[in-house]
mmCIF file of C-alpha atoms in Angstrom:
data_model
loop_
_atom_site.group_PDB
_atom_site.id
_atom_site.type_symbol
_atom_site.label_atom_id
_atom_site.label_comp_id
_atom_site.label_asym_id
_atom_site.label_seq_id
_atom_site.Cartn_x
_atom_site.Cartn_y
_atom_site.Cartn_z
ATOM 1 C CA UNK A 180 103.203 50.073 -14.569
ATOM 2 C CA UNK A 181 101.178 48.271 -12.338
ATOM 3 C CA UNK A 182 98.237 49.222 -9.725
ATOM 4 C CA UNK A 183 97.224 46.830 -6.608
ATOM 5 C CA UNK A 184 93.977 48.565 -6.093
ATOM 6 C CA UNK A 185 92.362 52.148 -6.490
ATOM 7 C CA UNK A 186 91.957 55.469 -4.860
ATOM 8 C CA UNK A 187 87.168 55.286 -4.758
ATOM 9 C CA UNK A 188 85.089 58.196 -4.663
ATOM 10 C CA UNK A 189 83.058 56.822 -1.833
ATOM 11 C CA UNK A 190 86.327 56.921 0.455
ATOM 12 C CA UNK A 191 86.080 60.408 0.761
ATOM 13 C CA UNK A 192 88.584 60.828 -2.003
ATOM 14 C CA UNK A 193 88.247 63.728 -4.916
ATOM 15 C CA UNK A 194 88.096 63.167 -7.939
ATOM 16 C CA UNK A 195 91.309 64.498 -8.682
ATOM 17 C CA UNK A 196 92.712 62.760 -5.958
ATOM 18 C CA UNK A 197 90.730 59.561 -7.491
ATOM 19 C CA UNK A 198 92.175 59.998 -10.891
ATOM 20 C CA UNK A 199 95.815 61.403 -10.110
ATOM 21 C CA UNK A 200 97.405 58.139 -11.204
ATOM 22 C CA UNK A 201 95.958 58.463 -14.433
ATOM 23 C CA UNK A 202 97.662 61.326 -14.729
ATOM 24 C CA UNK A 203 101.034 60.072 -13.309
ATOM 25 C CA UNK A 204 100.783 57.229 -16.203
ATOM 26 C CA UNK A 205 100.516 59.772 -18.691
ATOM 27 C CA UNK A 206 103.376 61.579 -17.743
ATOM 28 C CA UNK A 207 105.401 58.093 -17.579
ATOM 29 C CA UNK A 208 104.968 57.888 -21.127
ATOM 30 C CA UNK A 209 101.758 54.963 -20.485
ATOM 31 C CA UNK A 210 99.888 54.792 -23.949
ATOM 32 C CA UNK A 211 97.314 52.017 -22.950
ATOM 33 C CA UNK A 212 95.313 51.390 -19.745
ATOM 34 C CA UNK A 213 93.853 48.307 -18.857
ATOM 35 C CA UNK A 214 91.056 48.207 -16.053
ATOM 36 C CA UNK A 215 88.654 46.073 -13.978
ATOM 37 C CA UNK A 216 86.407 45.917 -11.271
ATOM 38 C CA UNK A 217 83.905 43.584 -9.772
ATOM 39 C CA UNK A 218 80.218 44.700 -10.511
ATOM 40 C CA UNK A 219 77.163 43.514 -9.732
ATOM 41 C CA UNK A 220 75.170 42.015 -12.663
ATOM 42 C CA UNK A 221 71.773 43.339 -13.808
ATOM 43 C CA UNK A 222 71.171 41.298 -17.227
ATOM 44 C CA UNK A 223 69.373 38.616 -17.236
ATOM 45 C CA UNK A 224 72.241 36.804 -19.725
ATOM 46 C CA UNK A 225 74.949 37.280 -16.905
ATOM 47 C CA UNK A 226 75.725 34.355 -13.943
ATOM 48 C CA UNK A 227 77.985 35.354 -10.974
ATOM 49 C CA UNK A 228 81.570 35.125 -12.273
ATOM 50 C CA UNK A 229 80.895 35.640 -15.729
ATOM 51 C CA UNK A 230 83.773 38.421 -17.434
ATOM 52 C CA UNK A 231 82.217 40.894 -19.248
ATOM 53 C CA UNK A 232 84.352 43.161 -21.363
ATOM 54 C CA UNK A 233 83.319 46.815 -21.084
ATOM 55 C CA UNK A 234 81.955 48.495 -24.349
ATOM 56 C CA UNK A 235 81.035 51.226 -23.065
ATOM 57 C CA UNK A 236 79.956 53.202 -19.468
ATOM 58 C CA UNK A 237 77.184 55.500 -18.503
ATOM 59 C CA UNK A 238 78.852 58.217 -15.628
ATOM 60 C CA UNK A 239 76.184 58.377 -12.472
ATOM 61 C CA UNK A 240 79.013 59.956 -10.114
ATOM 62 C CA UNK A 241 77.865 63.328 -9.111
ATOM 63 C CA UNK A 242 81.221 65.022 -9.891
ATOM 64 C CA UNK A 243 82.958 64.886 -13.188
ATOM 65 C CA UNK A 244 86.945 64.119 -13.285
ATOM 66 C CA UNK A 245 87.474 66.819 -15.570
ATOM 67 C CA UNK A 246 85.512 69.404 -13.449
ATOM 68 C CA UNK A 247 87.585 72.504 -12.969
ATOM 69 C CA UNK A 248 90.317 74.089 -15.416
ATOM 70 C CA UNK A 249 91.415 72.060 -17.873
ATOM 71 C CA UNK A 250 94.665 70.203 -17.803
ATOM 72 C CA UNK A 251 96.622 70.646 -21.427
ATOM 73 C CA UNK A 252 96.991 66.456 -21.880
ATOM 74 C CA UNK A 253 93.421 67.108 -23.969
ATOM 75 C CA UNK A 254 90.557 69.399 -25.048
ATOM 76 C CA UNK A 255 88.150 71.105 -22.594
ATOM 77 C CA UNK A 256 85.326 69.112 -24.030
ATOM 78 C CA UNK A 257 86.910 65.923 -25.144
ATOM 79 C CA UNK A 258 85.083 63.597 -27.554
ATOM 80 C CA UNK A 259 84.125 60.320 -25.473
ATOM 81 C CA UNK A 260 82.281 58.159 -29.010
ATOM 82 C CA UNK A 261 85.071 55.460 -28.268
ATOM 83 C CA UNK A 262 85.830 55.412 -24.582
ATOM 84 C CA UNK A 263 87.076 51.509 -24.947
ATOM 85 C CA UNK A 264 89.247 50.752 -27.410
ATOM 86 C CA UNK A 265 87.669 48.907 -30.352
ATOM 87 C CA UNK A 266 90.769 47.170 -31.485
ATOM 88 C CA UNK A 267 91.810 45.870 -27.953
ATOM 89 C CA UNK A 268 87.973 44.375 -27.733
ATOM 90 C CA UNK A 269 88.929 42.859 -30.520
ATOM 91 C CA UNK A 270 91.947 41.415 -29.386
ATOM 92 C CA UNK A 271 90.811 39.777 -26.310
ATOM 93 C CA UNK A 272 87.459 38.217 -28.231
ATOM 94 C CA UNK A 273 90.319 36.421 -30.225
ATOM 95 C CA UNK A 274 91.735 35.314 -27.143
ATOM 96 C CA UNK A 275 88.949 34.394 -25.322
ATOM 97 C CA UNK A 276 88.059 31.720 -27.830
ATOM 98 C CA UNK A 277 91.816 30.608 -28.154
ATOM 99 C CA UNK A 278 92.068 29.833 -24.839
ATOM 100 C CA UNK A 279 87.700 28.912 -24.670
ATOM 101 C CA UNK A 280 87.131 31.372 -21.655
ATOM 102 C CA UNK A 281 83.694 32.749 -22.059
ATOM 103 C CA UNK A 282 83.275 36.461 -22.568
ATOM 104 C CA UNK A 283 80.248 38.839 -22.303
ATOM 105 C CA UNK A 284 80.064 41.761 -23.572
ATOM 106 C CA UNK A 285 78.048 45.281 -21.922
ATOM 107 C CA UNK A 286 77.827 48.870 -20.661
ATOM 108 C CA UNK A 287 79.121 49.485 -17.076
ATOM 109 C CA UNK A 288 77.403 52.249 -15.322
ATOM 110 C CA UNK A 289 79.677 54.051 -12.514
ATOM 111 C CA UNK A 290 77.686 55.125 -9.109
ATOM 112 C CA UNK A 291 79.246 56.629 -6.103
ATOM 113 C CA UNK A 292 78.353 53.975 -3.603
ATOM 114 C CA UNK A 293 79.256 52.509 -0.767
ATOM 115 C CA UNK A 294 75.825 51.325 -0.524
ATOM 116 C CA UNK A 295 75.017 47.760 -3.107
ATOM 117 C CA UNK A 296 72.204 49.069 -5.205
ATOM 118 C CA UNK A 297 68.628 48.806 -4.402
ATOM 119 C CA UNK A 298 66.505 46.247 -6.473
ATOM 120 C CA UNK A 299 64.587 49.371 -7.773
ATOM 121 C CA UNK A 300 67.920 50.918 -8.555
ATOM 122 C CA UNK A 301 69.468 47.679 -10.652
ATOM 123 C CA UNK A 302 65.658 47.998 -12.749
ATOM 124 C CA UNK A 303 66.521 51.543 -13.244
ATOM 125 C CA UNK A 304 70.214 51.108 -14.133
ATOM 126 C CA UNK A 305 69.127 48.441 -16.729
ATOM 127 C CA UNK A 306 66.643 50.136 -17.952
ATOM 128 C CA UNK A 307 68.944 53.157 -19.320
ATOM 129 C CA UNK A 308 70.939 50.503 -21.232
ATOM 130 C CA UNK A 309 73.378 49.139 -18.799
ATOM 131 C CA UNK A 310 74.334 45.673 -17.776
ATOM 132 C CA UNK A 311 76.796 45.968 -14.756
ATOM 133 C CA UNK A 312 76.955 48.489 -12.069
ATOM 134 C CA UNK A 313 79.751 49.365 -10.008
ATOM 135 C CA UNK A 314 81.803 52.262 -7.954
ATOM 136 C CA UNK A 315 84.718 52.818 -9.926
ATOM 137 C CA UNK A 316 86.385 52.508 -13.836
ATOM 138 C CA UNK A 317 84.984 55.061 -15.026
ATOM 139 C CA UNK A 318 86.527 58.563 -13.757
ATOM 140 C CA UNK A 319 89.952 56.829 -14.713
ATOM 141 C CA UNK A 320 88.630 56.134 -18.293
ATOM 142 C CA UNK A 321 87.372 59.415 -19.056
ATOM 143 C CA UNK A 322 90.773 61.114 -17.572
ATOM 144 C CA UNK A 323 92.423 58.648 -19.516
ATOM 145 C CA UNK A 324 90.826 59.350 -22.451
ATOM 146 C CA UNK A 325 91.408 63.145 -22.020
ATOM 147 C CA UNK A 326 95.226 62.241 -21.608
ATOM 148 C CA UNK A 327 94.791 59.988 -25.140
ATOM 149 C CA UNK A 328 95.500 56.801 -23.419
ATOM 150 C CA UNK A 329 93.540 53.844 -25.054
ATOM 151 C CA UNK A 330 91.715 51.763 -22.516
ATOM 152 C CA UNK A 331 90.599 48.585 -22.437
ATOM 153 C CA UNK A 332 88.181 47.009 -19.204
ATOM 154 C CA UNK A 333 86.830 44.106 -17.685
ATOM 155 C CA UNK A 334 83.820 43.632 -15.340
ATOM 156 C CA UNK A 335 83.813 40.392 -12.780
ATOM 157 C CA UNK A 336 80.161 40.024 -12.193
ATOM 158 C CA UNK A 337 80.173 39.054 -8.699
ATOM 159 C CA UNK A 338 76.474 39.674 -8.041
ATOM 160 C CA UNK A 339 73.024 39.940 -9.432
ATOM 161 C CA UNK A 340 70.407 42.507 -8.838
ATOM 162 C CA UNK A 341 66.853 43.573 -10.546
ATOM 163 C CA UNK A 342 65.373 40.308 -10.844
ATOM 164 C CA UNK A 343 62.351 39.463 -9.433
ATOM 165 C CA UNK A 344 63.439 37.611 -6.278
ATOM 166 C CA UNK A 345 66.109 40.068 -4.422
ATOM 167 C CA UNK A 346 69.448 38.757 -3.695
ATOM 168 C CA UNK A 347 71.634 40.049 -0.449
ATOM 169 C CA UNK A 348 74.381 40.934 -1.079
ATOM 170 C CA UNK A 349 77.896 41.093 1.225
ATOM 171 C CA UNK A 350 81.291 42.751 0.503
ATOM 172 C CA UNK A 351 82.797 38.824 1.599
ATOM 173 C CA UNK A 352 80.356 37.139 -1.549
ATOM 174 C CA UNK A 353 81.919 39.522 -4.056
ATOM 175 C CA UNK A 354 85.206 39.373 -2.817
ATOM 176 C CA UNK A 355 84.933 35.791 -2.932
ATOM 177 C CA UNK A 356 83.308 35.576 -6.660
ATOM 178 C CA UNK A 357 86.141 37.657 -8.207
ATOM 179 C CA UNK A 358 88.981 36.015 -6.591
ATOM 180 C CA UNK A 359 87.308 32.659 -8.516
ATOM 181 C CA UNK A 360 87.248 35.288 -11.652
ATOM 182 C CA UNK A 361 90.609 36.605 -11.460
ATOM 183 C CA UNK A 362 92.979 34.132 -13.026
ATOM 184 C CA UNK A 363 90.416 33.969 -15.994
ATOM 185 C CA UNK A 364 90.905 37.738 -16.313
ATOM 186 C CA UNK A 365 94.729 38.094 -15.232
ATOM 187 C CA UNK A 366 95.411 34.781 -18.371
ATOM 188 C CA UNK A 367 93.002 37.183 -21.340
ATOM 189 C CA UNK A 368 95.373 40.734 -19.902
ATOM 190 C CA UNK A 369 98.533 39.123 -19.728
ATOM 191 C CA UNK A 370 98.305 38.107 -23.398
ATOM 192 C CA UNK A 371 97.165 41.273 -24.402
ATOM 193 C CA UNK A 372 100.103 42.864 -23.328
ATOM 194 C CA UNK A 373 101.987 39.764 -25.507
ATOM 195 C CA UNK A 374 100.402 40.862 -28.384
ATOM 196 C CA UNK A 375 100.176 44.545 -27.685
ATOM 197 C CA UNK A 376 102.515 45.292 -30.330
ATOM 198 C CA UNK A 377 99.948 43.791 -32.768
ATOM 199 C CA UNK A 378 97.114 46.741 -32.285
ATOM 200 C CA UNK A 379 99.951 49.759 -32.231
ATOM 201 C CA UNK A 380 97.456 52.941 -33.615
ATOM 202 C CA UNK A 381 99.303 53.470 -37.506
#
């Protein structure tokens, strides 16, 4: 099953309404979720287009996906120590350097936008541990998790923010950077799902 695009937050959406596919996957029989997003970049390592595969997120949205009664697909408080799968990481580091497509490798931090981040805001951002902001990814991964789907991501670092000289920033610039991006990104997922068969949980 395939998604062109996402339900955000900042479109007025719920989160309910935000995560719903999730849920529709789950009930399909989907064991595995792959997702991406263009983000802006806050360390100092990352260029604009760079793919950075998500290790883990830090949730700024100011409503939880799971707010509310519980749905039975998990526990009320499920455990969120692995929210990306280890073994997929894995997996696409080995085809990264098959195929020589450079990879970072960082914590995505999820805001509610739909305003870029201030350069006070990227400081801040980095400063609790992440490296790529952005206004999505992560209330599908936590319902996702809840459901027992693995997930695997990938950030498109389309901008850069924090630095010492502030960059503007225009919805046409990151469009433009992760259309460049994309095939790099659509070549590492489509051999993942290849090779799925190889990282099957025993």
């Amino acid at each position: 099953m395939a998604m062109k695009g996402r339900f955000h937050f900042y479109e007025g959406y719920s989160m309910k309404e935000v995560t719903f596919p999730v849920r529709v996957m789950y009930e399909l029989g989907i064991k595995t979720l792959f997702v991406s997003n263009a983000a802006g970049g806050m360390n100092p390592q990352f260029k604009i287009g760079d793919l950075m595969i998500i290790t883990d997120h830090i949730n700024f949205f100011p409503e939880h996906p799971l707010r509310g009664k519980n749905f039975p697909t998990g526990p009320r408080f499920p455990d969120m120590h692995e929210p990306y799968d280890r073994e997929l990481i894995n997996l696409a580091t080995q085809i990264g350097k098959e195929k020589n497509i450079h990879l970072q490798y960082g914590v995505y931090v999820g805001v509610q936008g739909p305003t870029f981040e201030t350069p006070a805001e990227y400081r801040m951002y980095r400063a609790f541990g992440g490296d790529t902001v952005g206004m999505s990814t992560v209330p599908e991964v936590i319902v996702a998790r809840h459901c027992g789907i693995r997930t695997f991501g990938i950030s498109v670092v389309t901008d850069l923010g924090g630095f010492d000289v502030p960059v503007e920033v225009s919805h046409e610039e990151v469009q433009k950077a992760a259309d460049k991006a994309q095939p790099l990104m659509t070549e590492i997922m489509r051999e993942m799902i290849v090779r799925s068969e190889q990282v099957e949980k025993r």
